CSV table of N, CA and C in Angstrom, one decimal:
chain,number,residue,atom,x,y,z
A,1,UNK,N,28.3,23.2,18.1
A,1,UNK,CA,28.6,22.3,19.3
A,1,UNK,C,30.1,22.0,19.4
A,2,UNK,N,30.6,22.0,20.6
A,2,UNK,CA,32.0,21.7,20.7
A,2,UNK,C,32.3,20.2,20.4
A,3,UNK,N,33.5,19.9,20.0
A,3,UNK,CA,33.9,18.5,19.9
A,3,UNK,C,33.9,17.9,21.2
A,4,UNK,N,33.3,16.7,21.4
A,4,UNK,CA,33.3,16.0,22.6
A,4,UNK,C,33.9,14.6,22.5
A,5,UNK,N,34.7,14.2,23.4
A,5,UNK,CA,35.2,12.9,23.5
A,5,UNK,C,34.2,12.2,24.5
A,6,UNK,N,33.5,11.2,24.1
A,6,UNK,CA,32.4,10.7,24.9
A,6,UNK,C,32.6,9.2,25.1
A,7,UNK,N,31.9,8.6,26.0
A,7,UNK,CA,31.8,7.2,26.3
A,7,UNK,C,30.3,6.9,26.4
A,8,UNK,N,29.9,5.8,25.8
A,8,UNK,CA,28.5,5.3,25.9
A,8,UNK,C,28.5,4.2,27.0
A,9,UNK,N,27.7,4.3,28.0
A,9,UNK,CA,27.6,3.3,29.0
A,9,UNK,C,26.2,2.8,29.2
A,10,UNK,N,26.1,1.5,29.7
A,10,UNK,CA,24.8,0.9,29.9
A,10,UNK,C,24.7,0.4,31.3
A,11,UNK,N,23.6,0.5,31.9
A,11,UNK,CA,23.4,0.0,33.2
A,11,UNK,C,21.9,-0.4,33.5
A,12,UNK,N,21.7,-1.6,33.8
A,12,UNK,CA,20.3,-2.1,34.1
A,12,UNK,C,19.3,-1.7,33.1
A,13,UNK,N,19.6,-1.8,31.8
A,13,UNK,CA,18.6,-1.5,30.8
A,13,UNK,C,18.6,-0.1,30.3
A,14,UNK,N,19.3,0.8,30.9
A,14,UNK,CA,19.4,2.2,30.5
A,14,UNK,C,20.8,2.5,29.9
A,15,UNK,N,20.8,3.4,28.9
A,15,UNK,CA,22.1,3.8,28.3
A,15,UNK,C,22.3,5.3,28.4
A,16,UNK,N,23.5,5.6,28.5
A,16,UNK,CA,23.9,7.0,28.8
A,16,UNK,C,25.1,7.4,27.9
A,17,UNK,N,25.2,8.7,27.6
A,17,UNK,CA,26.4,9.2,27.0
A,17,UNK,C,27.1,10.0,28.0
A,18,UNK,N,28.4,9.7,28.3
A,18,UNK,CA,29.2,10.4,29.3
A,18,UNK,C,30.3,11.2,28.7
A,19,UNK,N,30.6,12.3,29.3
A,19,UNK,CA,31.8,13.0,28.9
A,19,UNK,C,32.4,13.7,30.1
A,20,UNK,N,33.7,13.8,30.1
A,20,UNK,CA,34.4,14.5,31.2
A,20,UNK,C,34.6,16.0,30.9
A,21,UNK,N,34.3,16.8,31.9
A,21,UNK,CA,34.5,18.2,31.8
A,21,UNK,C,34.9,18.7,33.2
A,22,UNK,N,36.1,18.3,33.6
A,22,UNK,CA,36.6,18.5,34.9
A,22,UNK,C,36.5,19.9,35.4
A,23,UNK,N,36.8,20.9,34.5
A,23,UNK,CA,36.8,22.3,34.9
A,23,UNK,C,35.4,23.0,34.7
A,24,UNK,N,34.4,22.3,34.2
A,24,UNK,CA,33.1,22.9,34.0
A,24,UNK,C,33.0,23.9,33.0
A,25,UNK,N,33.8,23.7,31.9
A,25,UNK,CA,33.9,24.7,30.8
A,25,UNK,C,32.9,24.4,29.6
A,26,UNK,N,32.4,23.2,29.6
A,26,UNK,CA,31.5,22.9,28.4
A,26,UNK,C,30.0,22.9,28.9
A,27,UNK,N,29.3,23.9,28.4
A,27,UNK,CA,27.9,24.1,28.9
A,27,UNK,C,27.0,23.9,27.7
A,28,UNK,N,26.5,22.7,27.5
A,28,UNK,CA,25.7,22.3,26.4
A,28,UNK,C,24.3,22.9,26.7
A,29,UNK,N,23.6,23.3,25.6
A,29,UNK,CA,22.2,23.7,25.7
A,29,UNK,C,21.3,22.5,25.7
A,30,UNK,N,20.0,22.6,26.2
A,30,UNK,CA,19.1,21.5,26.1
A,30,UNK,C,18.9,21.0,24.7
A,31,UNK,N,19.0,21.8,23.7
A,31,UNK,CA,18.8,21.4,22.3
A,31,UNK,C,20.0,20.5,21.9
A,32,UNK,N,21.2,20.9,22.3
A,32,UNK,CA,22.4,20.1,22.0
A,32,UNK,C,22.4,18.8,22.7
A,33,UNK,N,22.0,18.8,24.0
A,33,UNK,CA,21.9,17.5,24.7
A,33,UNK,C,20.8,16.6,24.0
A,34,UNK,N,19.7,17.1,23.7
A,34,UNK,CA,18.7,16.3,23.0
A,34,UNK,C,19.2,15.8,21.6
A,35,UNK,N,20.0,16.6,20.9
A,35,UNK,CA,20.6,16.1,19.7
A,35,UNK,C,21.6,14.9,19.9
A,36,UNK,N,22.3,15.0,21.0
A,36,UNK,CA,23.3,13.9,21.3
A,36,UNK,C,22.5,12.7,21.6
A,37,UNK,N,21.4,12.8,22.4
A,37,UNK,CA,20.7,11.7,22.9
A,37,UNK,C,19.7,11.1,21.9
A,38,UNK,N,19.5,11.8,20.8
A,38,UNK,CA,18.6,11.3,19.7
A,38,UNK,C,19.1,10.0,19.2
A,39,UNK,N,18.2,9.0,19.2
A,39,UNK,CA,18.5,7.6,18.8
A,39,UNK,C,18.6,7.5,17.3
A,40,UNK,N,18.1,8.4,16.5
A,40,UNK,CA,18.1,8.3,15.0
A,40,UNK,C,19.3,9.1,14.4
A,41,UNK,N,19.5,10.3,15.0
A,41,UNK,CA,20.5,11.2,14.4
A,41,UNK,C,21.7,11.5,15.3
A,42,UNK,N,21.6,11.1,16.5
A,42,UNK,CA,22.7,11.4,17.4
A,42,UNK,C,23.4,10.1,17.9
A,43,UNK,N,24.0,10.1,19.0
A,43,UNK,CA,24.6,8.9,19.6
A,43,UNK,C,23.5,8.0,20.2
A,44,UNK,N,22.5,8.6,20.8
A,44,UNK,CA,21.4,7.9,21.4
A,44,UNK,C,21.7,7.5,22.8
A,45,UNK,N,20.6,7.8,23.6
A,45,UNK,CA,20.8,7.4,25.0
A,45,UNK,C,19.6,7.9,25.8
A,46,UNK,N,19.4,7.4,27.0
A,46,UNK,CA,18.4,7.8,27.9
A,46,UNK,C,18.7,9.1,28.6
A,47,UNK,N,20.0,9.5,28.5
A,47,UNK,CA,20.4,10.7,29.1
A,47,UNK,C,21.9,11.0,28.8
A,48,UNK,N,22.3,12.2,29.1
A,48,UNK,CA,23.7,12.7,28.9
A,48,UNK,C,24.2,13.1,30.2
A,49,UNK,N,25.4,12.5,30.6
A,49,UNK,CA,26.0,12.8,31.9
A,49,UNK,C,27.3,13.4,31.7
A,50,UNK,N,27.5,14.6,32.4
A,50,UNK,CA,28.8,15.3,32.3
A,50,UNK,C,29.5,15.1,33.7
A,51,UNK,N,30.7,14.7,33.7
A,51,UNK,CA,31.5,14.6,34.9
A,51,UNK,C,32.3,15.9,35.1
A,52,UNK,N,31.9,16.6,36.2
A,52,UNK,CA,32.5,17.9,36.5
A,52,UNK,C,33.0,17.8,38.0
A,53,UNK,N,34.2,18.3,38.2
A,53,UNK,CA,34.7,18.4,39.6
A,53,UNK,C,33.7,19.3,40.4
A,54,UNK,N,33.3,18.8,41.5
A,54,UNK,CA,32.2,19.5,42.3
A,54,UNK,C,32.5,21.0,42.5
A,55,UNK,N,33.8,21.3,42.8
A,55,UNK,CA,34.2,22.7,43.1
A,55,UNK,C,34.0,23.6,41.9
A,56,UNK,N,33.8,23.1,40.7
A,56,UNK,CA,33.7,23.9,39.5
A,56,UNK,C,32.3,24.1,39.0
A,57,UNK,N,31.3,23.7,39.8
A,57,UNK,CA,29.9,23.9,39.4
A,57,UNK,C,29.1,24.3,40.6
A,58,UNK,N,28.2,25.2,40.5
A,58,UNK,CA,27.5,25.7,41.7
A,58,UNK,C,26.7,24.6,42.4
A,59,UNK,N,26.1,23.7,41.6
A,59,UNK,CA,25.3,22.6,42.2
A,59,UNK,C,26.3,21.6,42.9
A,60,UNK,N,27.5,21.5,42.3
A,60,UNK,CA,28.5,20.6,42.9
A,60,UNK,C,29.1,21.2,44.2
A,61,UNK,N,29.2,22.5,44.2
A,61,UNK,CA,29.7,23.1,45.5
A,61,UNK,C,28.7,22.9,46.6
A,62,UNK,N,27.4,22.9,46.3
A,62,UNK,CA,26.5,22.6,47.4
A,62,UNK,C,26.6,21.2,47.9
A,63,UNK,N,27.0,20.3,47.0
A,63,UNK,CA,27.2,18.9,47.4
A,63,UNK,C,28.5,18.8,48.3
A,64,UNK,N,29.5,19.6,48.0
A,64,UNK,CA,30.7,19.6,48.8
A,64,UNK,C,30.4,20.1,50.2
A,65,UNK,N,29.4,21.0,50.4
A,65,UNK,CA,29.0,21.4,51.7
A,65,UNK,C,28.5,20.3,52.5
A,66,UNK,N,27.8,19.3,51.9
A,66,UNK,CA,27.3,18.2,52.6
A,66,UNK,C,28.3,17.1,52.8
A,67,UNK,N,29.2,16.9,51.8
A,67,UNK,CA,30.2,15.8,51.9
A,67,UNK,C,31.5,16.3,51.2
A,68,UNK,N,32.5,16.8,51.9
A,68,UNK,CA,33.7,17.3,51.3
A,68,UNK,C,34.5,16.3,50.5
A,69,UNK,N,34.2,15.1,50.6
A,69,UNK,CA,34.9,14.0,49.8
A,69,UNK,C,34.3,13.8,48.4
A,70,UNK,N,33.1,14.5,48.1
A,70,UNK,CA,32.4,14.3,46.9
A,70,UNK,C,33.2,15.2,45.8
A,71,UNK,N,34.3,14.6,45.3
A,71,UNK,CA,35.1,15.4,44.4
A,71,UNK,C,34.4,15.6,43.0
A,72,UNK,N,33.6,14.6,42.6
A,72,UNK,CA,33.0,14.6,41.3
A,72,UNK,C,31.5,14.8,41.4
A,73,UNK,N,30.9,15.6,40.5
A,73,UNK,CA,29.5,15.9,40.4
A,73,UNK,C,28.9,15.3,39.1
A,74,UNK,N,27.8,14.6,39.3
A,74,UNK,CA,27.2,14.0,38.1
A,74,UNK,C,26.1,14.9,37.6
A,75,UNK,N,26.4,15.7,36.5
A,75,UNK,CA,25.5,16.6,35.9
A,75,UNK,C,24.7,15.9,34.9
A,76,UNK,N,23.5,15.5,35.3
A,76,UNK,CA,22.6,14.6,34.5
A,76,UNK,C,21.5,15.3,33.8
A,77,UNK,N,21.4,15.1,32.5
A,77,UNK,CA,20.3,15.6,31.7
A,77,UNK,C,19.5,14.5,31.0
A,78,UNK,N,18.2,14.6,31.1
A,78,UNK,CA,17.4,13.6,30.4
A,78,UNK,C,17.6,13.7,28.9
A,79,UNK,N,17.1,12.7,28.1
A,79,UNK,CA,17.2,12.7,26.7
A,79,UNK,C,16.6,13.9,26.0
A,80,UNK,N,15.6,14.5,26.6
A,80,UNK,CA,15.0,15.7,26.0
A,80,UNK,C,15.7,17.0,26.3
A,81,UNK,N,16.8,16.9,27.1
A,81,UNK,CA,17.7,18.0,27.4
A,81,UNK,C,17.4,18.6,28.8
A,82,UNK,N,16.3,18.2,29.4
A,82,UNK,CA,15.9,18.8,30.7
A,82,UNK,C,16.9,18.3,31.8
A,83,UNK,N,17.1,19.1,32.8
A,83,UNK,CA,18.0,18.8,33.9
A,83,UNK,C,17.3,17.9,34.8
A,84,UNK,N,18.0,16.9,35.4
A,84,UNK,CA,17.5,16.0,36.3
A,84,UNK,C,18.4,15.9,37.5
A,85,UNK,N,17.8,15.8,38.7
A,85,UNK,CA,18.6,15.8,39.9
A,85,UNK,C,19.4,14.5,40.2
A,86,UNK,N,18.8,13.4,39.7
A,86,UNK,CA,19.4,12.1,40.1
A,86,UNK,C,18.9,11.1,39.1
A,87,UNK,N,19.7,10.0,38.9
A,87,UNK,CA,19.4,8.9,38.1
A,87,UNK,C,20.1,7.7,38.7
A,88,UNK,N,19.4,6.8,39.3
A,88,UNK,CA,20.0,5.6,40.0
A,88,UNK,C,20.8,4.8,39.1
A,89,UNK,N,20.3,4.4,37.9
A,89,UNK,CA,21.1,3.6,37.0
A,89,UNK,C,22.3,4.4,36.5
A,90,UNK,N,22.1,5.7,36.3
A,90,UNK,CA,23.2,6.5,35.8
A,90,UNK,C,24.3,6.7,36.8
A,91,UNK,N,24.0,6.7,38.0
A,91,UNK,CA,25.1,6.9,39.0
A,91,UNK,C,26.0,5.6,39.1
A,92,UNK,N,25.4,4.5,38.9
A,92,UNK,CA,26.3,3.3,38.8
A,92,UNK,C,27.3,3.3,37.7
A,93,UNK,N,26.8,3.7,36.5
A,93,UNK,CA,27.7,3.7,35.3
A,93,UNK,C,28.6,4.9,35.4
A,94,UNK,N,28.2,6.0,36.1
A,94,UNK,CA,29.0,7.2,36.3
A,94,UNK,C,30.2,6.8,37.1
A,95,UNK,N,30.1,6.0,38.1
A,95,UNK,CA,31.2,5.6,39.0
A,95,UNK,C,32.2,4.8,38.1
A,96,UNK,N,31.6,3.9,37.3
A,96,UNK,CA,32.5,3.1,36.4
A,96,UNK,C,33.2,3.9,35.4
A,97,UNK,N,32.5,4.9,34.9
A,97,UNK,CA,33.1,5.9,33.9
A,97,UNK,C,34.3,6.6,34.6
A,98,UNK,N,34.1,7.1,35.8
A,98,UNK,CA,35.2,7.8,36.5
A,98,UNK,C,36.4,6.9,36.7
A,99,UNK,N,36.2,5.7,37.1
A,99,UNK,CA,37.3,4.7,37.4
A,99,UNK,C,38.0,4.3,36.1
A,100,UNK,N,37.2,4.0,35.1
A,100,UNK,CA,37.8,3.5,33.9
A,100,UNK,C,38.6,4.6,33.2
A,101,UNK,N,38.2,5.9,33.4
A,101,UNK,CA,38.9,7.0,32.8
A,101,UNK,C,40.0,7.6,33.7
A,102,UNK,N,40.3,6.9,34.8
A,102,UNK,CA,41.3,7.2,35.8
A,102,UNK,C,41.1,8.6,36.4
A,103,UNK,N,39.8,9.0,36.5
A,103,UNK,CA,39.4,10.2,37.1
A,103,UNK,C,39.2,10.0,38.6
A,104,UNK,N,39.0,8.8,39.0
A,104,UNK,CA,38.8,8.4,40.4
A,104,UNK,C,39.4,7.0,40.6
A,105,UNK,N,39.8,6.8,41.9
A,105,UNK,CA,40.2,5.4,42.2
A,105,UNK,C,39.3,4.9,43.3
A,106,UNK,N,39.2,3.6,43.4
A,106,UNK,CA,38.3,3.0,44.4
A,106,UNK,C,38.9,1.7,44.8
A,107,UNK,N,39.4,1.6,46.1
A,107,UNK,CA,39.9,0.4,46.6
A,107,UNK,C,38.9,-0.6,47.0
A,108,UNK,N,39.3,-1.8,47.2
A,108,UNK,CA,38.4,-2.9,47.7
A,108,UNK,C,37.6,-2.4,48.9
A,109,UNK,N,36.3,-2.5,48.9
A,109,UNK,CA,35.4,-2.1,50.0
A,109,UNK,C,35.3,-0.6,50.3
A,110,UNK,N,35.9,0.2,49.4
A,110,UNK,CA,35.7,1.7,49.6
A,110,UNK,C,34.5,2.2,48.9
A,111,UNK,N,34.0,3.3,49.3
A,111,UNK,CA,32.9,4.0,48.6
A,111,UNK,C,33.4,5.2,47.8
A,112,UNK,N,32.6,5.6,46.9
A,112,UNK,CA,33.0,6.8,46.0
A,112,UNK,C,31.9,7.9,46.2
A,113,UNK,N,32.2,8.9,47.1
A,113,UNK,CA,31.2,9.9,47.2
A,113,UNK,C,31.0,10.7,45.9
A,114,UNK,N,29.8,11.0,45.5
A,114,UNK,CA,29.5,11.7,44.3
A,114,UNK,C,28.5,12.7,44.6
A,115,UNK,N,28.7,13.9,44.1
A,115,UNK,CA,27.7,15.0,44.3
A,115,UNK,C,26.6,15.0,43.2
């Protein structure tokens, strides 16, 4: 498994492991994701979320077709390693992760489009 610099985030009772992969070069297997999310032997979390620039991921490119301002794609995997299309609590903490890590900026009253 590659070395990952990660952040653990919590939102409305759920916890997630986040890592930035702007260029989409880190492709973890479902087993690796499950190992990270394991609460006894890993970091632990309800899911693992990778921040990828939308243009660098096929699913993200589809999001750009819908909203060309969606610079970042939330690549979300459940704790068992399976891919999930969306996580409401995860998206809240994802936006905070992007802002705190200076990957995105958000002015007062602005929205942050995410793929």
